[in-house]
Short mmCIF file of C-alpha atoms and ligand atoms in Angstrom, two decimals:
data_model
loop_
_atom_site.label_atom_id
_atom_site.label_comp_id
_atom_site.label_asym_id
_atom_site.label_seq_id
_atom_site.Cartn_x
_atom_site.Cartn_y
_atom_site.Cartn_z
CA MET A 1281 7.55 -28.85 -14.58
CA LYS A 1282 7.22 -28.69 -18.36
CA ARG A 1283 5.78 -25.54 -19.92
CA TRP A 1284 2.78 -27.26 -21.49
CA ILE A 1285 1.89 -29.02 -18.23
CA ARG A 1286 2.01 -25.65 -16.47
CA ILE A 1287 -0.18 -23.96 -19.08
CA PHE A 1288 -2.56 -26.94 -19.07
CA SER A 1289 -2.95 -26.98 -15.27
CA ILE A 1290 -3.40 -23.19 -15.10
CA SER A 1291 -6.09 -23.38 -17.83
CA VAL A 1292 -7.90 -26.28 -16.13
CA PHE A 1293 -7.80 -24.44 -12.83
CA ALA A 1294 -9.06 -21.20 -14.40
CA ILE A 1295 -11.95 -23.04 -16.13
CA ALA A 1296 -12.80 -24.92 -12.92
CA ALA A 1297 -12.70 -21.71 -10.87
CA VAL A 1298 -14.89 -19.77 -13.32
CA SER A 1299 -17.36 -22.71 -13.54
CA LEU A 1300 -17.46 -22.85 -9.76
CA VAL A 1301 -18.30 -19.13 -9.63
CA PHE A 1302 -21.15 -19.66 -12.13
CA ILE A 1303 -22.46 -22.70 -10.27
CA GLN A 1304 -22.28 -20.75 -7.04
CA PHE A 1305 -24.15 -17.86 -8.63
CA TYR A 1306 -26.85 -20.15 -10.02
CA GLN A 1307 -27.13 -21.97 -6.71
CA THR A 1308 -27.50 -18.67 -4.86
CA ARG A 1309 -30.31 -17.54 -7.14
CA ARG A 1310 -32.01 -20.90 -6.71
CA THR A 1311 -31.71 -20.64 -2.93
CA PHE A 1312 -33.25 -17.16 -3.01
CA SER A 1313 -36.12 -18.40 -5.13
CA ILE A 1314 -36.73 -21.41 -2.82
CA ASN A 1315 -36.65 -19.06 0.15
CA ASP A 1316 -39.21 -16.86 -1.60
CA ASN A 1317 -41.55 -19.79 -2.12
CA MET A 1318 -41.15 -21.01 1.44
CA PHE A 1319 -41.84 -17.51 2.67
CA ASN A 1320 -45.04 -17.29 0.61
CA ILE A 1321 -46.18 -20.71 1.81
CA GLY A 1322 -45.41 -19.67 5.40
CA VAL A 1323 -47.40 -16.43 5.06
CA GLY A 1324 -50.30 -18.35 3.42
CA ASN A 1325 -50.44 -20.90 6.24
CA ALA A 1326 -50.16 -18.21 8.91
CA MET A 1327 -52.97 -16.18 7.32
CA ASP A 1328 -55.24 -19.24 6.95
CA GLU A 1329 -54.92 -19.90 10.64
CA ALA A 1330 -55.19 -16.23 11.61
CA ILE A 1331 -58.36 -15.69 9.56
CA LYS A 1332 -59.86 -18.86 11.00
CA GLN A 1333 -59.28 -17.55 14.49
CA LEU A 1334 -60.39 -14.01 13.66
CA ASN A 1335 -63.63 -15.29 12.23
CA GLY A 1336 -64.33 -17.41 15.30
CA GLU A 1337 -63.20 -15.23 18.12
CA VAL A 1338 -63.18 -11.58 17.26
CA PHE A 1339 -66.30 -11.28 15.15
CA SER A 1340 -68.80 -12.65 17.57
CA PRO A 1341 -72.52 -12.03 16.86
CA THR A 1342 -72.47 -9.41 19.61
CA ALA A 1343 -69.91 -7.30 17.73
CA PRO A 1344 -70.99 -7.54 14.10
CA GLN A 1345 -69.79 -4.12 12.97
CA THR A 1346 -66.37 -3.40 11.53
CA ALA A 1347 -66.25 -0.37 13.76
CA ALA A 1348 -66.21 -2.63 16.77
CA PHE A 1349 -63.35 -4.59 15.38
CA ASN A 1350 -60.36 -4.94 17.68
CA PHE A 1351 -57.51 -3.98 15.34
CA GLN A 1352 -54.91 -4.65 18.00
CA VAL A 1353 -55.93 -8.30 18.01
CA LEU A 1354 -55.63 -8.41 14.21
CA ASP A 1355 -52.07 -7.22 14.40
CA THR A 1356 -50.87 -9.49 17.22
CA LEU A 1357 -52.64 -12.55 15.92
CA ILE A 1358 -51.10 -12.29 12.48
CA THR A 1359 -47.62 -11.62 13.92
CA GLU A 1360 -48.03 -14.62 16.24
CA GLN A 1361 -49.07 -16.91 13.42
CA LEU A 1362 -46.23 -15.73 11.22
CA LEU A 1363 -43.82 -16.49 14.04
CA LEU A 1364 -45.25 -19.99 14.40
CA ASN A 1365 -44.50 -20.46 10.70
CA GLY A 1366 -40.90 -19.38 11.10
CA ILE A 1367 -41.27 -15.80 9.88
CA ASP A 1368 -39.97 -13.47 12.54
CA ILE A 1369 -40.66 -10.13 10.94
CA HIS A 1370 -43.33 -7.71 11.90
CA PRO A 1371 -45.64 -7.08 8.91
CA VAL A 1372 -47.61 -3.93 8.11
CA VAL A 1373 -51.21 -4.99 8.41
CA GLY A 1374 -54.16 -3.36 6.68
CA LEU A 1375 -57.90 -3.98 6.55
CA TYR A 1376 -59.10 -2.88 3.15
CA ASN A 1377 -62.63 -2.05 2.16
CA GLY A 1378 -62.79 -2.99 -1.50
CA ALA A 1379 -66.15 -1.31 -2.12
CA GLU A 1380 -64.95 2.08 -0.96
CA ARG A 1381 -61.33 1.56 -1.97
CA SER A 1382 -60.14 2.71 1.39
CA PHE A 1383 -58.49 1.30 4.43
CA LEU A 1384 -60.53 0.70 7.53
CA TYR A 1385 -57.29 0.18 9.32
CA SER A 1386 -53.60 0.11 8.63
CA SER A 1387 -50.85 -0.44 11.20
CA ASP A 1388 -48.66 2.06 9.34
CA PRO A 1389 -50.65 4.68 7.41
CA ARG A 1390 -47.51 5.77 5.47
CA ARG A 1391 -47.43 2.40 3.77
CA GLU A 1392 -51.03 2.25 2.55
CA GLN A 1393 -49.90 2.50 -1.07
CA GLN A 1394 -47.63 -0.51 -0.56
CA LEU A 1395 -50.45 -2.36 1.18
CA GLU A 1396 -52.82 -1.67 -1.70
CA GLU A 1397 -50.37 -3.09 -4.25
CA SER A 1398 -49.26 -5.99 -2.07
CA PRO A 1399 -49.74 -9.54 -3.40
CA TYR A 1400 -50.42 -10.66 0.18
CA ARG A 1401 -54.18 -9.97 0.09
CA TYR A 1402 -56.62 -12.28 1.87
CA HIS A 1403 -60.34 -12.28 1.62
CA PHE A 1404 -61.90 -11.78 5.02
CA GLN A 1405 -65.61 -11.90 5.57
CA PRO A 1406 -66.91 -12.98 8.92
CA ALA A 1407 -70.64 -13.45 9.08
CA GLY A 1408 -72.69 -10.34 9.67
CA VAL A 1409 -70.05 -7.86 8.79
CA ALA A 1410 -70.77 -5.30 6.11
CA PRO A 1411 -69.83 -4.68 3.36
CA GLN A 1412 -70.36 -8.23 2.13
CA GLY A 1413 -67.51 -9.81 0.18
CA GLN A 1414 -65.44 -6.67 0.03
CA LEU A 1415 -63.18 -6.91 3.08
CA PHE A 1416 -59.50 -7.87 2.70
CA ILE A 1417 -56.59 -8.22 5.05
CA THR A 1418 -53.48 -7.05 3.26
CA LEU A 1419 -49.95 -7.48 4.44
CA ALA A 1420 -46.72 -5.80 3.47
CA PHE A 1421 -43.23 -6.91 4.50
CA PRO A 1422 -40.82 -3.99 4.23
CA GLY A 1423 -37.93 -6.01 5.71
CA ALA A 1424 -38.70 -9.20 3.82
CA GLU A 1425 -35.77 -9.09 1.44
CA LEU A 1426 -33.28 -8.82 4.24
CA PHE A 1427 -35.05 -11.60 6.09
CA LEU A 1428 -35.09 -13.85 3.01
CA GLN A 1429 -31.44 -13.34 2.23
CA ARG A 1430 -30.23 -13.29 5.80
CA ASN A 1431 -29.36 -16.99 6.02
CA SER A 1432 -28.41 -17.47 2.41
CA TRP A 1433 -25.84 -14.69 2.39
CA VAL A 1434 -23.80 -16.45 5.08
CA PHE A 1435 -23.32 -19.43 2.76
CA VAL A 1436 -22.64 -17.19 -0.21
CA TYR A 1437 -20.01 -15.25 1.70
CA VAL A 1438 -18.41 -18.40 3.10
CA SER A 1439 -18.26 -20.15 -0.28
CA PHE A 1440 -16.88 -17.09 -2.06
CA PHE A 1441 -14.33 -16.69 0.70
CA LEU A 1442 -13.29 -20.34 0.33
CA LEU A 1443 -13.05 -19.88 -3.42
CA LEU A 1444 -10.83 -16.87 -2.84
CA VAL A 1445 -8.65 -18.94 -0.49
CA ILE A 1446 -8.30 -21.65 -3.15
CA VAL A 1447 -7.35 -19.10 -5.83
CA LEU A 1448 -4.88 -17.48 -3.43
CA MET A 1449 -3.31 -20.84 -2.58
CA PHE A 1450 -3.06 -21.64 -6.27
CA ILE A 1451 -1.31 -18.33 -6.94
CA ILE A 1452 1.09 -18.97 -4.03
CA ALA A 1453 1.81 -22.47 -5.37
CA LEU A 1454 2.46 -21.05 -8.85
CA HIS A 1455 4.71 -18.40 -7.36
CA ALA A 1456 6.67 -21.02 -5.40
CA LEU A 1457 6.97 -23.03 -8.60
CA ALA A 1458 8.27 -20.01 -10.50
CA ILE A 1459 10.86 -19.36 -7.77
CA GLN A 1460 11.88 -23.01 -7.88
CA ARG A 1461 12.29 -22.80 -11.66
CA LYS A 1462 14.33 -19.63 -11.35
CA LEU A 1463 16.56 -21.26 -8.71
CA ASP A 1464 17.09 -24.25 -10.98
CA GLN A 1465 17.96 -21.95 -13.84
CA MET A 1466 20.31 -19.95 -11.61
CA ARG A 1467 22.03 -23.10 -10.42
CA THR A 1468 22.63 -24.28 -13.98
CA GLU A 1469 23.89 -20.82 -14.98
CA PHE A 1470 26.08 -20.68 -11.88
CA ILE A 1471 27.74 -24.01 -12.69
CA ASN A 1472 28.24 -23.00 -16.34
CA ASN A 1473 29.70 -19.64 -15.41
CA MET A 1474 31.88 -21.07 -12.66
CA THR A 1475 33.34 -23.61 -15.07
CA HIS A 1476 34.11 -20.80 -17.49
CA GLU A 1477 35.49 -18.42 -14.86
CA ILE A 1478 37.81 -21.04 -13.41
CA LYS A 1479 38.86 -22.54 -16.72
CA THR A 1480 39.94 -19.21 -18.23
CA PRO A 1481 42.55 -18.25 -15.59
CA LEU A 1482 43.74 -21.86 -15.39
CA ALA A 1483 44.26 -21.92 -19.15
CA THR A 1484 46.10 -18.56 -19.01
CA ILE A 1485 48.33 -19.77 -16.17
CA GLY A 1486 49.02 -22.99 -18.10
CA LEU A 1487 49.95 -21.01 -21.20
CA ALA A 1488 52.22 -18.65 -19.27
CA CYS A 1489 54.00 -21.65 -17.67
CA GLU A 1490 54.51 -23.18 -21.11
CA MET A 1491 56.05 -19.96 -22.33
CA LEU A 1492 58.35 -19.74 -19.31
CA ARG A 1493 59.54 -23.26 -20.00
CA ASP A 1494 60.62 -22.14 -23.44
CA GLU A 1495 64.18 -20.97 -22.90
CA THR A 1496 64.17 -18.59 -25.84
CA VAL A 1497 61.30 -16.75 -24.24
CA SER A 1498 62.34 -16.91 -20.60
CA GLU A 1499 65.85 -15.73 -21.33
CA ASP A 1500 64.65 -12.17 -21.65
CA ALA A 1501 64.14 -10.81 -18.12
CA ALA A 1502 61.34 -8.38 -19.12
CA THR A 1503 59.32 -11.10 -20.92
CA ARG A 1504 59.87 -13.45 -18.00
CA GLN A 1505 58.59 -10.84 -15.57
CA ASN A 1506 55.61 -10.26 -17.81
CA PHE A 1507 54.60 -13.95 -17.73
CA ILE A 1508 55.20 -14.17 -13.99
CA GLY A 1509 52.98 -11.12 -13.63
CA ILE A 1510 50.24 -12.83 -15.68
CA ILE A 1511 50.44 -15.92 -13.50
CA ASN A 1512 50.31 -13.77 -10.38
CA ASP A 1513 47.29 -11.79 -11.62
CA GLU A 1514 45.36 -14.85 -12.66
CA ASN A 1515 46.22 -16.54 -9.40
CA GLN A 1516 44.93 -13.52 -7.51
CA ARG A 1517 41.81 -13.56 -9.66
CA LEU A 1518 41.17 -17.21 -8.82
CA ARG A 1519 41.82 -16.56 -5.15
CA VAL A 1520 39.29 -13.73 -4.97
CA LEU A 1521 36.81 -15.75 -6.99
CA VAL A 1522 36.97 -18.75 -4.69
CA GLU A 1523 37.05 -16.45 -1.66
CA THR A 1524 33.97 -14.55 -2.83
CA ILE A 1525 31.98 -17.76 -3.41
CA LEU A 1526 33.05 -19.29 -0.09
CA GLN A 1527 32.62 -16.12 1.96
CA SER A 1528 29.31 -15.34 0.35
CA ALA A 1529 28.04 -18.81 1.28
CA LYS A 1530 29.41 -18.40 4.81
CA MET A 1531 27.83 -14.96 5.19
CA SER A 1532 24.38 -16.42 4.55
CA ASN A 1533 24.76 -18.01 7.96
CA LYS A 1534 23.17 -15.76 10.60
CA ASN A 1535 25.99 -16.39 13.06
CA PHE A 1536 28.67 -15.19 10.67
CA ARG A 1537 31.09 -12.75 12.28
CA ILE A 1538 33.69 -10.51 10.68
CA ASN A 1539 37.17 -10.19 12.11
CA PRO A 1540 37.76 -6.45 12.53
CA LYS A 1541 41.11 -4.87 13.22
CA GLU A 1542 42.77 -1.58 12.38
CA VAL A 1543 43.46 -1.35 8.65
CA ASP A 1544 44.65 1.40 6.36
CA ILE A 1545 42.28 1.62 3.42
CA HIS A 1546 44.88 3.38 1.25
CA GLN A 1547 47.24 0.45 1.70
CA LEU A 1548 44.50 -2.01 0.74
CA ILE A 1549 43.64 0.02 -2.36
CA ALA A 1550 47.30 0.12 -3.39
CA LYS A 1551 47.61 -3.65 -2.92
CA VAL A 1552 44.51 -4.39 -5.01
CA GLN A 1553 45.44 -1.81 -7.63
CA GLN A 1554 48.78 -3.58 -8.01
CA SER A 1555 47.12 -6.85 -8.91
CA PHE A 1556 45.23 -5.25 -11.79
CA GLN A 1557 48.24 -3.55 -13.34
CA LEU A 1558 48.87 -6.15 -15.96
CA SER A 1559 45.32 -6.81 -17.09
CA LEU A 1560 44.75 -3.08 -17.27
CA ALA A 1561 47.89 -2.57 -19.32
CA ASN A 1562 46.71 -5.28 -21.75
CA ARG A 1563 43.47 -3.39 -22.35
CA GLY A 1564 45.04 0.06 -22.30
CA GLY A 1565 43.11 0.97 -19.18
CA THR A 1566 44.00 3.15 -16.21
CA ILE A 1567 43.21 3.43 -12.55
CA GLU A 1568 43.19 6.97 -11.23
CA THR A 1569 43.24 7.52 -7.47
CA HIS A 1570 42.24 10.47 -5.29
CA LEU A 1571 43.02 9.21 -1.83
CA ASP A 1572 42.08 12.14 0.38
CA ALA A 1573 40.77 10.36 3.48
CA VAL A 1574 42.36 11.60 6.71
CA PRO A 1575 42.59 9.48 8.75
CA SER A 1576 42.71 6.56 6.34
CA THR A 1577 42.63 3.92 9.06
CA LEU A 1578 39.48 2.27 10.29
CA VAL A 1579 38.49 -0.85 12.17
CA ALA A 1580 37.42 -3.37 9.55
CA ASP A 1581 37.90 -6.90 8.29
CA GLU A 1582 40.98 -6.72 6.08
CA LEU A 1583 40.23 -9.79 4.00
CA HIS A 1584 36.63 -8.81 3.20
CA LEU A 1585 37.46 -5.17 2.58
CA THR A 1586 40.24 -6.22 0.18
CA ASN A 1587 37.84 -8.53 -1.68
CA LEU A 1588 35.22 -5.78 -1.77
CA ILE A 1589 37.63 -3.33 -3.45
CA TYR A 1590 38.81 -6.08 -5.77
CA ASN A 1591 35.26 -6.95 -6.83
CA LEU A 1592 34.35 -3.34 -7.57
CA ILE A 1593 37.48 -2.70 -9.64
CA ASP A 1594 37.14 -6.06 -11.38
CA ASN A 1595 33.54 -5.22 -12.35
CA GLY A 1596 34.59 -1.78 -13.55
CA ILE A 1597 37.10 -3.42 -15.87
CA LYS A 1598 34.83 -6.32 -16.90
CA TYR A 1599 31.93 -4.06 -17.79
CA SER A 1600 33.87 -1.56 -19.88
CA THR A 1601 33.80 -2.19 -23.58
CA SER A 1602 36.58 0.23 -24.43
CA ALA A 1603 39.79 0.85 -22.43
CA PRO A 1604 38.67 0.75 -18.77
CA GLN A 1605 39.02 3.99 -16.85
CA ILE A 1606 38.60 3.45 -13.14
CA THR A 1607 38.66 6.21 -10.57
CA ILE A 1608 39.05 5.37 -6.89
CA SER A 1609 38.61 8.13 -4.37
CA THR A 1610 38.44 8.31 -0.60
CA ALA A 1611 37.35 11.05 1.76
CA VAL A 1612 36.24 11.53 5.35
CA ALA A 1613 33.05 13.32 6.28
CA GLU A 1614 31.05 13.29 9.52
CA LYS A 1615 33.15 10.51 11.05
CA GLN A 1616 32.50 8.35 8.02
CA LEU A 1617 35.02 7.06 5.55
CA ILE A 1618 33.77 7.40 2.00
CA LEU A 1619 35.11 5.11 -0.70
CA ARG A 1620 34.11 5.67 -4.32
CA VAL A 1621 34.85 3.36 -7.21
CA ALA A 1622 33.78 4.81 -10.54
CA ASP A 1623 34.09 3.56 -14.10
CA CYS A 1624 33.16 4.80 -17.55
CA GLY A 1625 31.78 1.43 -18.60
CA ILE A 1626 28.46 0.22 -20.00
CA GLY A 1627 26.44 1.42 -17.01
CA ILE A 1628 23.39 -0.20 -15.41
CA SER A 1629 19.78 0.63 -16.24
CA LYS A 1630 17.51 2.06 -13.53
CA GLU A 1631 15.50 -1.18 -13.43
CA ASP A 1632 18.60 -3.37 -13.03
CA GLN A 1633 20.04 -1.05 -10.37
CA LYS A 1634 17.22 -2.23 -8.08
CA HIS A 1635 18.41 -5.84 -8.35
CA VAL A 1636 22.19 -5.93 -8.91
CA PHE A 1637 22.87 -6.38 -5.19
CA GLU A 1638 20.69 -9.50 -5.05
CA LYS A 1639 22.47 -12.82 -4.96
CA PHE A 1640 22.86 -14.46 -8.39
CA TYR A 1641 21.31 -11.49 -10.17
CA ARG A 1642 22.95 -10.77 -13.50
CA VAL A 1643 21.88 -8.15 -16.00
CA SER A 1644 20.40 -9.95 -18.99
CA THR A 1645 23.43 -10.81 -21.07
CA ASP A 1646 21.68 -10.93 -24.45
CA ASN A 1647 21.45 -7.23 -25.10
CA VAL A 1648 23.96 -5.63 -22.74
CA HIS A 1649 27.13 -7.69 -22.51
CA ASN A 1650 28.46 -11.19 -22.81
CA VAL A 1651 30.77 -11.12 -19.82
CA LYS A 1652 30.66 -14.26 -17.74
CA GLY A 1653 30.10 -14.01 -14.02
CA PHE A 1654 28.27 -15.53 -11.07
CA GLY A 1655 26.12 -12.66 -10.02
CA ILE A 1656 27.45 -12.81 -6.47
CA GLY A 1657 30.17 -10.12 -6.56
CA LEU A 1658 27.88 -7.21 -5.75
CA SER A 1659 25.74 -9.20 -3.32
CA TYR A 1660 28.98 -10.04 -1.49
CA VAL A 1661 29.97 -6.34 -1.52
CA ALA A 1662 26.57 -5.45 -0.05
CA GLN A 1663 26.95 -8.14 2.65
CA VAL A 1664 30.42 -6.88 3.62
CA VAL A 1665 29.14 -3.28 3.87
CA ARG A 1666 26.18 -4.42 5.97
CA LEU A 1667 28.45 -6.38 8.34
CA HIS A 1668 30.54 -3.21 8.80
CA ARG A 1669 27.37 -1.20 9.49
CA GLY A 1670 28.10 0.91 6.46
CA HIS A 1671 26.07 2.20 3.58
CA LEU A 1672 26.26 1.37 -0.11
CA SER A 1673 24.83 3.31 -3.03
CA LEU A 1674 25.01 3.16 -6.78
CA GLU A 1675 24.71 5.85 -9.38
CA SER A 1676 24.73 4.70 -12.95
CA GLU A 1677 23.65 5.74 -16.40
CA LEU A 1678 23.48 3.34 -19.33
CA GLY A 1679 26.43 3.93 -21.63
CA GLN A 1680 27.98 6.48 -19.25
CA GLY A 1681 29.41 4.39 -16.42
CA SER A 1682 28.77 3.55 -12.79
CA THR A 1683 29.84 4.90 -9.42
CA PHE A 1684 29.66 2.76 -6.30
CA THR A 1685 29.84 4.75 -3.06
CA ILE A 1686 30.55 3.01 0.21
CA THR A 1687 30.37 4.74 3.56
CA LEU A 1688 31.98 3.04 6.55
CA PRO A 1689 31.92 4.30 10.14
CA LEU A 1690 35.34 5.40 11.36
CA GLY A 1691 34.72 5.06 15.07
P1 ADP B 363 28.94 -10.78 -11.99
O1 ADP B 363 29.82 -9.64 -12.37
O2 ADP B 363 29.67 -11.98 -11.56
O3 ADP B 363 27.88 -11.06 -12.99
P2 ADP B 363 28.07 -9.05 -9.86
O4 ADP B 363 27.22 -9.34 -8.65
O5 ADP B 363 29.42 -8.52 -9.61
O6 ADP B 363 28.10 -10.37 -10.68
O7 ADP B 363 27.29 -8.03 -10.77
C1 ADP B 363 25.91 -8.24 -11.04
C2 ADP B 363 25.54 -7.61 -12.38
O8 ADP B 363 25.65 -6.20 -12.26
C3 ADP B 363 26.47 -8.01 -13.50
O9 ADP B 363 25.92 -9.11 -14.19
C4 ADP B 363 26.55 -6.78 -14.37
O10 ADP B 363 25.62 -6.86 -15.39
C5 ADP B 363 26.17 -5.64 -13.44
N1 ADP B 363 27.35 -4.82 -13.06
C6 ADP B 363 28.08 -4.93 -11.95
N2 ADP B 363 29.05 -3.99 -11.90
C7 ADP B 363 28.91 -3.27 -13.02
C8 ADP B 363 29.61 -2.14 -13.56
N3 ADP B 363 30.63 -1.58 -12.92
N4 ADP B 363 29.16 -1.64 -14.74
C9 ADP B 363 28.11 -2.19 -15.38
N5 ADP B 363 27.43 -3.26 -14.92
C10 ADP B 363 27.81 -3.80 -13.76
#
């Protein structure tokens, strides 16, 4: 997807999401206000009916005094009427004497202040009851807010939850898109690098063959051996390269099995070291060995272990700007064989150290190095170690060099 399309769709989505939040907010406020009105209408209707009944039934001519008033009836009648109007909360009821500014009755004396200030005040004057024109029924609804918002909140929560789900899905889709882009980029880089990596040894081999064909050159035994050595090295390089790519692809398969047998790690190191002799000599580099492991034999896959050592040494040489200095050491501790490959090369930053063992990961080439590669060497090394139930660690300091330590079980 093109960059501008991505930015455009993200912007449109962000605007739509924010607008939706505002609309939702406005709608919620509107719902609360409608609920408020409906509540007031409900209370009004209930009180109309209640007062009608109270006038007719409770204040009969035989009980004209407020003192004889049956307050219990007042309470239950109002609650009943409220219920009939869809309001299922118990109100605080008060009978207020306006002339004396006092309550003749209140169902909860602690809330008289609230009752006095309540907007729910209804004139109540049955015939024959003193004081004339000064009696009010007042109501207070301490739980009204909860009641009013009870139903609306469900919708608010559900719609905000759905909005969250949409945003989450959008983020996941963007993430998947980013991964897809990265994979595409990696694939292109991989093909470019592979072409380069294969072309270079092929060109070197071609050149060496040309030189060998030249009789004046090939006459000298030392020069001839030198060119044969170059061809051998480059051939070995190509072999490991192809092997690494193929084996790495094979290892991704869950059913992949290694082929373990007894191998002598010192012999493998010597064999690999041999194949680097010429390229090291060309760059004035050295390989120092401290092979102290006793025993040096272990049960492992010879092919993969050889490639592993090759990859580590090859990296040590590739990522050294000056003459490469590689140190290989082995030791045995706690029934584990320890193999260390150290170099004094460009080193790896702490941040990159977290990723170098990931497949296709390459340290950004712009500012650190311009060495070509596939980014699968170390991931292959990590896979081989894992298949041998070993352990792999890396210590590195930018500009100082890197040490790869591999521990493999002996038993
Ligand atoms: P490749 O060498 O083909 O790029 P690797 O998987 O072998 O792939 O290495 C991944 C990255 O780790 C390389 O791009 C390089 O930047 C870094 N790296 C590996 N080994 C070393 C080393 N010995 N010194 C410095 N950097 C290294």
